[in-house]
């Protein structure tokens, strides 16, 4: 996909979206699966891979670590050498936070990892202390040096009990992918339960790992000496499915979402139903219909199975045009609300106080130039533009490309007036 950092979307608001979309594999899963393939020598195959910029970045990173990565359609094959290199450089890591996911596999397989402190989205401080503390309890020596996390375990890792202070997705992933090759049993308490994390666990089980409790707050891992390559189909993207669900609700439309897993977004779908949408199951997904202006609803983001922080821009966008007043609380990333300033350029009536946004719904927003600051904020602004009178330009299209394959084309197929320039 050709994407330039100067690309923008131009949207003319006022269209009702109607039709069908298909959801690809989840970005937040596939990048972690690619990193975890480092755990076994030989060729692992990952299917249902979305065509997004971050997959290219992870491919570059794995190539630099000595792997050979090939793409064919929606399938990626990663051939991992006996002795991968152990350094993930800043120029790649800064582009994509998921690079940090090579940390656990490298320490476990090679006994050493040097991974630049990541950049990624501008949505908060996103620490690494749980990753580092957890690896230390598994017997690694870890510290931060010259902007890199350096972790060493030349004699291997040893199973232990870890309790996370917060169910961090990234920390659970790194510790799980390290513990699979540790000697003995590891338990991770207060573990993340996200479907993407479960997908990673199933990938590891496919490689021969012994893991119990996936999807629950306690994961138990019995280390094995060696893992083997596997062939895996990536779970579908619940955040993209959620984006389409909000697009239907906000534009008073009707969208059937093939591949959408309603069981992975129960809280979100309940909220949409409270706002007045009709949600029905279909053979391979679900359908969202809305026949009137949405009702305002209060939401607080929480770790899974709570309302996902990645959906925050959409719920705020919907409440901005909803009937009534609402409070939206962000409990995971303090800087997500940066997006609110852009939404206010479209006329949204929002006051932010700490991690609460107080929103007075108005019937319609009004088009203006705005800028995407991260993937979800960008997609959220595009949806808001759909319900704005007149024309809106959303700068920073490359942010949206990181998470949404062919977003403009899909919107146009549903009846939106969107061009990319
Ligand atoms: C988070 C989301 C995940 C989403 C992803 C992409 C949650 C719980 N996690 O995962 O659903 O798909 O972003 O946007 O909603 N933290 C620390 N120290 C650490 C690790 C984390 O303090 O070592 C804090 C973070 O600053 C943050 C919270 O814990 O406030 C959640 O972080 P984490 O789940 O690790 O973030 P991601 O893995 O990026």
Coordinates of C-alpha atoms and ligand atoms in Angstrom, one line a residue:
X1 CA 0.0 0.0 0.0
X2 CA 1.5 3.3 -1.0
X3 CA 1.2 5.7 1.9
X4 CA 2.9 9.1 2.4
X5 CA 3.2 11.0 5.6
X6 CA 1.5 13.9 3.8
X7 CA -1.6 12.0 2.8
X8 CA -5.0 13.1 4.1
X9 CA -8.6 12.0 3.8
X10 CA -11.2 14.4 2.5
X11 CA -14.8 13.6 3.6
X12 CA -18.1 15.2 2.8
X13 CA -20.5 14.5 5.6
X14 CA -24.1 13.6 5.6
X15 CA -24.2 10.1 4.1
X16 CA -25.9 7.1 5.7
X17 CA -23.6 4.0 5.6
X18 CA -25.2 0.8 4.4
X19 CA -23.8 -2.5 3.2
X20 CA -21.4 -5.2 4.2
X21 CA -17.8 -5.3 5.3
X22 CA -15.3 -8.1 6.1
X23 CA -13.0 -7.8 9.0
X24 CA -9.4 -9.0 8.6
X25 CA -7.0 -10.5 11.3
X26 CA -6.3 -8.3 14.3
X27 CA -3.3 -6.0 14.2
X28 CA -2.9 -6.3 17.9
X29 CA -2.6 -10.1 17.5
X30 CA -0.7 -10.6 14.3
X31 CA 2.3 -8.4 15.4
X32 CA 2.6 -10.4 18.6
X33 CA 2.3 -13.7 16.7
X34 CA 5.1 -12.6 14.4
X35 CA 7.4 -11.7 17.3
X36 CA 6.6 -15.0 19.0
X37 CA 7.6 -17.0 16.0
X38 CA 11.2 -16.3 17.1
X39 CA 10.7 -19.0 19.8
X40 CA 11.1 -21.9 17.3
X41 CA 13.7 -22.7 14.6
X42 CA 12.2 -23.0 11.2
X43 CA 9.2 -21.8 9.3
X44 CA 6.0 -20.6 11.1
X45 CA 3.1 -19.6 8.9
X46 CA 0.5 -16.9 10.0
X47 CA -2.7 -16.5 8.1
X48 CA -5.4 -13.9 7.9
X49 CA -2.8 -11.2 8.1
X50 CA -4.0 -7.6 7.5
X51 CA -2.3 -5.5 4.8
X52 CA -1.2 -2.7 7.2
X53 CA 2.0 -0.7 7.6
X54 CA 2.8 -2.2 11.0
X55 CA 3.1 -5.7 9.5
X56 CA 5.9 -4.4 7.2
X57 CA 7.7 -2.8 10.2
X58 CA 7.5 -6.1 12.1
X59 CA 8.8 -7.9 9.0
X60 CA 11.7 -5.5 8.8
X61 CA 12.5 -6.0 12.5
X62 CA 12.5 -9.8 12.2
X63 CA 14.6 -9.7 9.0
X64 CA 17.2 -7.6 10.9
X65 CA 17.2 -10.3 13.6
X66 CA 18.2 -12.8 11.0
X67 CA 14.8 -14.2 10.0
X68 CA 13.6 -14.6 6.4
X69 CA 10.0 -13.2 6.1
X70 CA 7.8 -13.8 3.0
X71 CA 4.3 -12.5 2.2
X72 CA 1.9 -14.1 -0.1
X73 CA -1.6 -12.7 -0.1
X74 CA -2.8 -12.7 3.5
X75 CA -0.2 -15.2 4.6
X76 CA 3.2 -14.4 6.2
X77 CA 5.9 -17.1 6.6
X78 CA 8.7 -16.5 9.0
X79 CA 11.8 -18.7 8.8
X80 CA 13.7 -18.4 12.0
X81 CA 17.4 -19.2 12.1
X82 CA 19.1 -21.3 14.9
X83 CA 20.8 -18.3 16.3
X84 CA 18.8 -15.1 15.8
X85 CA 20.5 -11.7 16.6
X86 CA 19.3 -10.0 19.7
X87 CA 19.1 -6.3 19.1
X88 CA 16.0 -4.4 18.0
X89 CA 17.2 -0.9 16.9
X90 CA 15.5 2.4 17.8
X91 CA 14.8 3.4 14.2
X92 CA 12.3 0.5 13.8
X93 CA 11.1 0.2 17.4
X94 CA 10.2 3.9 17.6
X95 CA 7.8 3.4 14.7
X96 CA 5.8 0.7 16.4
X97 CA 5.4 -0.1 20.1
X98 CA 4.7 -3.8 19.4
X99 CA 8.4 -4.2 18.7
X100 CA 8.8 -4.6 22.4
X101 CA 7.2 -8.0 22.0
X102 CA 10.5 -9.5 20.7
X103 CA 11.9 -9.0 24.3
X104 CA 10.4 -12.1 25.9
X105 CA 11.1 -14.5 23.0
X106 CA 14.7 -13.3 22.6
X107 CA 15.6 -13.6 26.2
X108 CA 14.0 -17.1 26.3
X109 CA 15.6 -18.3 23.0
X110 CA 18.9 -16.5 22.8
X111 CA 19.6 -15.6 26.4
X112 CA 19.9 -11.9 25.6
X113 CA 17.8 -9.1 24.2
X114 CA 18.5 -5.4 23.6
X115 CA 15.3 -3.6 22.6
X116 CA 15.1 0.2 22.2
X117 CA 12.5 1.9 24.4
X118 CA 9.5 2.2 22.1
X119 CA 7.6 5.2 20.7
X120 CA 4.4 4.2 19.0
X121 CA 1.1 6.0 19.6
X122 CA 1.0 9.4 21.3
X123 CA -1.5 8.1 23.9
X124 CA 0.3 8.0 27.2
X125 CA 3.4 7.1 29.0
X126 CA 3.0 3.3 28.6
X127 CA 5.7 2.1 31.0
X128 CA 7.7 -1.1 30.8
X129 CA 8.3 -1.7 34.5
X130 CA 6.0 -4.8 34.7
X131 CA 7.9 -6.3 31.7
X132 CA 11.3 -5.7 33.4
X133 CA 10.2 -6.8 36.9
X134 CA 8.6 -9.9 35.5
X135 CA 11.7 -10.9 33.5
X136 CA 13.8 -10.4 36.6
X137 CA 11.6 -12.7 38.7
X138 CA 12.1 -15.3 35.9
X139 CA 15.8 -15.0 36.6
X140 CA 16.9 -12.6 33.9
X141 CA 19.1 -9.6 34.7
X142 CA 17.4 -6.6 33.1
X143 CA 18.1 -2.9 33.1
X144 CA 17.7 0.2 30.9
X145 CA 20.9 1.5 29.3
X146 CA 21.4 4.2 26.6
X147 CA 17.7 4.1 25.7
X148 CA 17.6 0.3 25.4
X149 CA 16.1 -2.4 27.6
X150 CA 18.8 -4.9 28.1
X151 CA 17.8 -8.3 29.4
X152 CA 20.1 -11.3 29.9
X153 CA 19.6 -14.9 31.0
X154 CA 22.6 -16.8 29.7
X155 CA 21.7 -19.9 31.7
X156 CA 18.0 -19.8 30.9
X157 CA 14.9 -18.7 32.8
X158 CA 13.3 -20.4 35.8
X159 CA 9.6 -20.6 36.4
X160 CA 8.1 -18.4 39.2
X161 CA 5.0 -16.7 40.4
X162 CA 4.3 -13.2 39.0
X163 CA 1.5 -10.9 40.1
X164 CA 1.0 -7.9 37.8
X165 CA -0.1 -4.6 39.4
X166 CA -2.4 -4.0 36.4
X167 CA -3.5 -6.5 33.8
X168 CA -1.1 -5.1 31.1
X169 CA -1.5 -6.7 27.7
X170 CA 2.1 -6.1 26.7
X171 CA 3.6 -7.3 29.9
X172 CA 1.4 -10.5 30.0
X173 CA 2.5 -11.2 26.4
X174 CA 6.2 -10.7 27.1
X175 CA 6.2 -12.8 30.2
X176 CA 4.1 -15.6 28.7
X177 CA 6.4 -15.8 25.7
X178 CA 9.5 -15.9 28.0
X179 CA 8.0 -18.5 30.4
X180 CA 7.2 -21.0 27.7
X181 CA 10.9 -22.0 27.5
X182 CA 11.6 -21.5 31.3
X183 CA 12.5 -24.4 33.5
X184 CA 9.4 -25.3 35.6
X185 CA 6.1 -23.7 36.2
X186 CA 5.2 -20.0 36.0
X187 CA 1.9 -18.4 37.1
X188 CA 0.9 -15.0 36.0
X189 CA -1.8 -13.5 38.3
X190 CA -3.9 -10.5 37.3
X191 CA -3.0 -11.4 33.7
X192 CA -4.6 -9.6 30.7
X193 CA -7.6 -11.5 29.2
X194 CA -7.9 -9.8 25.8
X195 CA -8.8 -12.0 22.8
X196 CA -5.5 -11.0 21.2
X197 CA -3.7 -12.4 24.2
X198 CA -5.7 -15.6 24.0
X199 CA -4.8 -15.9 20.3
X200 CA -1.1 -15.6 21.2
X201 CA -1.5 -18.3 23.8
X202 CA -3.1 -20.6 21.2
X203 CA -0.3 -19.9 18.8
X204 CA 2.2 -20.9 21.5
X205 CA 0.2 -24.0 22.3
X206 CA 0.4 -24.8 18.5
X207 CA 4.2 -24.5 18.9
X208 CA 4.1 -27.1 21.7
X209 CA 3.9 -24.8 24.7
X210 CA 2.0 -25.9 27.8
X211 CA -0.4 -23.1 28.9
X212 CA -3.6 -23.2 31.0
X213 CA -6.0 -20.5 32.0
X214 CA -5.9 -18.3 28.9
X215 CA -8.7 -15.8 29.0
X216 CA -8.8 -15.9 32.8
X217 CA -6.9 -13.7 35.3
X218 CA -4.4 -16.5 36.1
X219 CA -2.3 -18.1 33.4
X220 CA -0.2 -21.1 34.2
X221 CA 2.7 -22.0 32.0
X222 CA 4.8 -25.2 32.3
X223 CA 8.1 -24.6 30.5
X224 CA 9.3 -27.0 27.7
X225 CA 12.8 -27.4 26.4
X226 CA 12.0 -26.6 22.8
X227 CA 9.2 -25.3 20.6
X228 CA 8.5 -26.1 17.0
X229 CA 7.1 -23.9 14.2
X230 CA 3.4 -23.8 13.7
X231 CA 0.6 -22.7 11.2
X232 CA -2.0 -20.3 12.7
X233 CA -5.0 -18.3 11.6
X234 CA -5.1 -14.9 13.3
X235 CA -8.2 -13.9 15.3
X236 CA -10.3 -11.2 13.6
X237 CA -9.9 -7.6 14.6
X238 CA -12.4 -6.6 17.3
X239 CA -11.4 -3.0 17.2
X240 CA -12.0 -2.7 13.4
X241 CA -15.3 -4.6 13.8
X242 CA -16.2 -2.1 16.6
X243 CA -15.3 0.8 14.3
X244 CA -17.8 -0.4 11.7
X245 CA -20.4 -0.9 14.4
X246 CA -20.0 2.7 15.5
X247 CA -20.0 3.9 11.9
X248 CA -23.5 2.3 11.5
X249 CA -24.8 3.7 14.7
X250 CA -23.5 7.2 14.1
X251 CA -24.7 7.6 10.5
X252 CA -28.1 6.0 11.3
X253 CA -27.0 3.2 8.9
X254 CA -27.1 -0.5 8.5
X255 CA -23.8 -2.5 8.3
X256 CA -23.3 -6.2 8.3
X257 CA -19.8 -7.0 9.7
X258 CA -18.6 -10.4 8.3
X259 CA -16.0 -11.9 10.6
X260 CA -17.0 -9.7 13.5
X261 CA -16.9 -11.6 16.8
X262 CA -19.8 -10.4 18.9
X263 CA -18.5 -12.6 21.8
X264 CA -15.3 -10.4 21.9
X265 CA -17.2 -7.1 22.2
X266 CA -20.1 -7.8 24.5
X267 CA -19.9 -4.6 26.6
X268 CA -19.5 -2.4 23.5
X269 CA -22.5 -4.0 21.8
X270 CA -24.6 -3.6 25.0
X271 CA -23.7 0.1 25.0
X272 CA -24.7 0.5 21.3
X273 CA -28.0 -1.2 22.1
X274 CA -28.5 1.3 25.0
X275 CA -27.9 4.1 22.5
X276 CA -30.7 2.7 20.4
X277 CA -29.0 0.4 17.9
X278 CA -30.3 -3.0 16.9
X279 CA -27.6 -5.6 16.9
X280 CA -28.3 -9.0 15.4
X281 CA -26.1 -12.1 14.9
X282 CA -25.5 -13.3 11.4
X283 CA -24.0 -16.5 10.1
X284 CA -20.4 -15.2 10.2
X285 CA -20.6 -12.0 12.2
X286 CA -23.2 -9.4 13.3
X287 CA -25.3 -6.6 11.9
X288 CA -25.8 -3.1 13.4
X289 CA -28.8 -1.0 12.4
X290 CA -29.8 2.4 13.7
X291 CA -32.9 4.3 12.7
X292 CA -32.7 7.5 14.7
X293 CA -30.3 9.8 16.4
X294 CA -28.3 7.9 19.1
X295 CA -29.0 8.4 22.8
X296 CA -26.1 9.6 24.9
X297 CA -24.5 6.9 27.0
X298 CA -21.9 6.9 29.8
X299 CA -18.9 4.6 29.4
X300 CA -15.7 3.9 31.3
X301 CA -12.8 2.1 29.5
X302 CA -11.3 -0.9 31.3
X303 CA -9.1 -3.9 30.5
X304 CA -10.9 -6.7 28.7
X305 CA -13.7 -7.7 29.1
X306 CA -14.5 -4.1 29.8
X307 CA -15.0 -1.4 27.2
X308 CA -11.8 -1.2 25.1
X309 CA -9.6 2.0 25.4
X310 CA -9.1 1.7 21.6
X311 CA -12.8 2.4 21.1
X312 CA -12.7 5.6 23.1
X313 CA -12.6 8.0 20.1
X314 CA -15.7 6.3 18.6
X315 CA -17.8 6.5 21.7
X316 CA -16.9 10.1 22.2
X317 CA -17.7 10.8 18.6
X318 CA -21.1 9.2 18.9
X319 CA -21.9 11.0 22.1
X320 CA -20.9 14.3 20.5
X321 CA -23.9 14.0 18.1
X322 CA -26.2 12.0 20.5
X323 CA -29.3 13.1 22.2
X324 CA -28.4 14.1 25.8
X325 CA -25.4 14.5 28.1
X326 CA -22.8 11.8 28.8
X327 CA -19.6 11.2 30.8
X328 CA -16.8 9.1 29.3
X329 CA -14.0 8.0 31.6
X330 CA -10.6 6.8 30.3
X331 CA -8.9 4.4 32.8
X332 CA -6.0 3.0 30.7
X333 CA -4.1 5.7 28.8
X334 CA -4.1 9.3 30.2
X335 CA -3.4 11.0 26.9
X336 CA -6.2 9.5 24.8
X337 CA -8.1 12.7 25.3
X338 CA -5.7 14.6 23.0
X339 CA -8.1 13.6 20.3
X340 CA -10.9 15.7 21.9
X341 CA -9.3 19.0 20.9
X342 CA -9.5 17.9 17.3
X343 CA -13.1 16.8 17.7
X344 CA -13.9 20.2 19.2
X345 CA -12.7 21.8 16.0
X346 CA -15.7 20.1 14.4
X347 CA -17.9 21.8 16.9
X348 CA -18.2 19.0 19.6
X349 CA -19.2 20.3 23.0
X350 CA -16.8 18.6 25.3
X351 CA -15.1 19.5 28.6
X352 CA -12.2 17.3 29.9
X353 CA -11.4 17.1 33.6
X354 CA -8.6 14.6 34.4
X355 CA -9.6 11.3 32.9
X356 CA -13.3 12.3 32.5
X357 CA -14.9 13.9 29.4
X358 CA -18.2 15.5 29.8
X359 CA -20.1 15.7 26.5
X360 CA -23.2 17.7 25.5
X361 CA -24.6 16.1 22.3
X362 CA -25.6 18.4 19.4
X363 CA -27.5 17.2 16.4
X364 CA -24.7 17.7 13.8
X365 CA -21.0 18.6 13.8
X366 CA -19.5 21.0 11.2
X367 CA -16.7 20.1 8.8
X368 CA -13.2 21.5 9.4
X369 CA -9.5 20.6 8.9
X370 CA -8.4 18.2 11.6
X371 CA -5.4 16.0 12.3
X372 CA -5.0 12.4 13.3
X373 CA -2.7 11.9 16.3
X374 CA -2.9 8.1 16.5
X375 CA -4.6 5.2 14.7
X376 CA -7.9 5.2 16.6
X377 CA -8.1 8.9 17.0
X378 CA -7.6 9.2 13.2
X379 CA -10.4 6.7 12.5
X380 CA -12.6 8.4 15.1
X381 CA -12.2 11.7 13.3
X382 CA -13.1 10.1 10.0
X383 CA -16.3 8.8 11.5
X384 CA -17.0 12.2 13.1
X385 CA -16.5 13.8 9.7
X386 CA -19.2 11.5 8.3
X387 CA -21.7 13.2 10.6
X388 CA -20.4 16.7 10.0
X389 CA -22.1 19.2 7.7
X390 CA -19.8 20.0 4.8
X391 CA -16.2 19.0 4.2
X392 CA -13.6 17.8 6.6
X393 CA -10.0 17.0 5.9
X394 CA -8.2 14.5 8.2
X395 CA -4.4 14.9 8.0
X396 CA -2.0 12.2 9.1
X397 CA -3.7 9.4 7.0
X398 CA -0.6 7.2 7.7
X399 CA -1.7 6.8 11.3
X400 CA -5.0 5.3 10.1
X401 CA -3.1 3.1 7.6
X402 CA -1.4 1.5 10.6
X403 CA -4.6 -0.1 11.7
X404 CA -7.2 0.0 8.8
X405 CA -6.5 -1.7 5.5
X406 CA -8.2 0.1 2.6
X407 CA -10.2 2.3 4.9
X408 CA -11.3 4.9 2.3
X409 CA -12.3 2.2 -0.2
X410 CA -14.4 0.4 2.3
X411 CA -16.1 3.6 3.4
X412 CA -16.9 4.5 -0.2
X413 CA -18.3 1.0 -0.8
X414 CA -20.7 1.7 2.1
X415 CA -21.9 5.0 0.6
X416 CA -19.5 7.5 2.2
X417 CA -18.0 10.4 0.2
X418 CA -14.3 10.0 1.0
X419 CA -11.2 10.6 -1.1
X420 CA -7.6 10.3 -0.3
X421 CA -5.1 13.0 -1.4
Ligands
LIG1 C1 -3.1 -1.5 25.4 C2 -4.5 -2.0 25.7 C3 -4.9 -3.0 24.7 C4 -4.9 -2.3 23.3 C5 -3.5 -1.8 23.1 C6 -3.3 -1.0 21.8 C7 -5.5 -2.4 27.9 C8 -5.4 -2.9 29.3 N1 -4.5 -2.6 27.1 O1 -2.2 -2.6 25.4 O2 -6.2 -3.5 24.9 O3 -5.2 -3.2 22.3 O4 -3.1 -0.9 24.1 O5 -3.8 0.3 21.9 O6 -6.6 -1.8 27.6 N2 1.7 -0.1 32.2 C9 2.7 0.2 33.2 N3 3.8 -0.6 33.2 C10 4.1 -1.6 32.3 C11 3.1 -1.9 31.4 C12 1.9 -1.1 31.3 O7 2.5 1.1 34.0 O8 5.1 -2.2 32.4 C13 0.5 0.7 32.2 C14 0.4 1.5 30.9 O9 1.0 2.7 31.1 C15 -1.1 1.6 30.8 C16 -1.6 0.3 31.3 O10 -0.6 -0.2 32.1 O11 -1.6 2.7 31.6 C17 -2.0 -0.7 30.2 O12 -0.9 -1.0 29.4 P1 -0.8 -2.3 28.5 O13 -2.0 -3.1 28.5 O14 0.5 -2.9 28.7 O15 -0.7 -1.6 27.1 P2 -0.7 -2.3 25.7 O16 -0.1 -3.6 25.7 O17 -0.1 -1.2 24.8

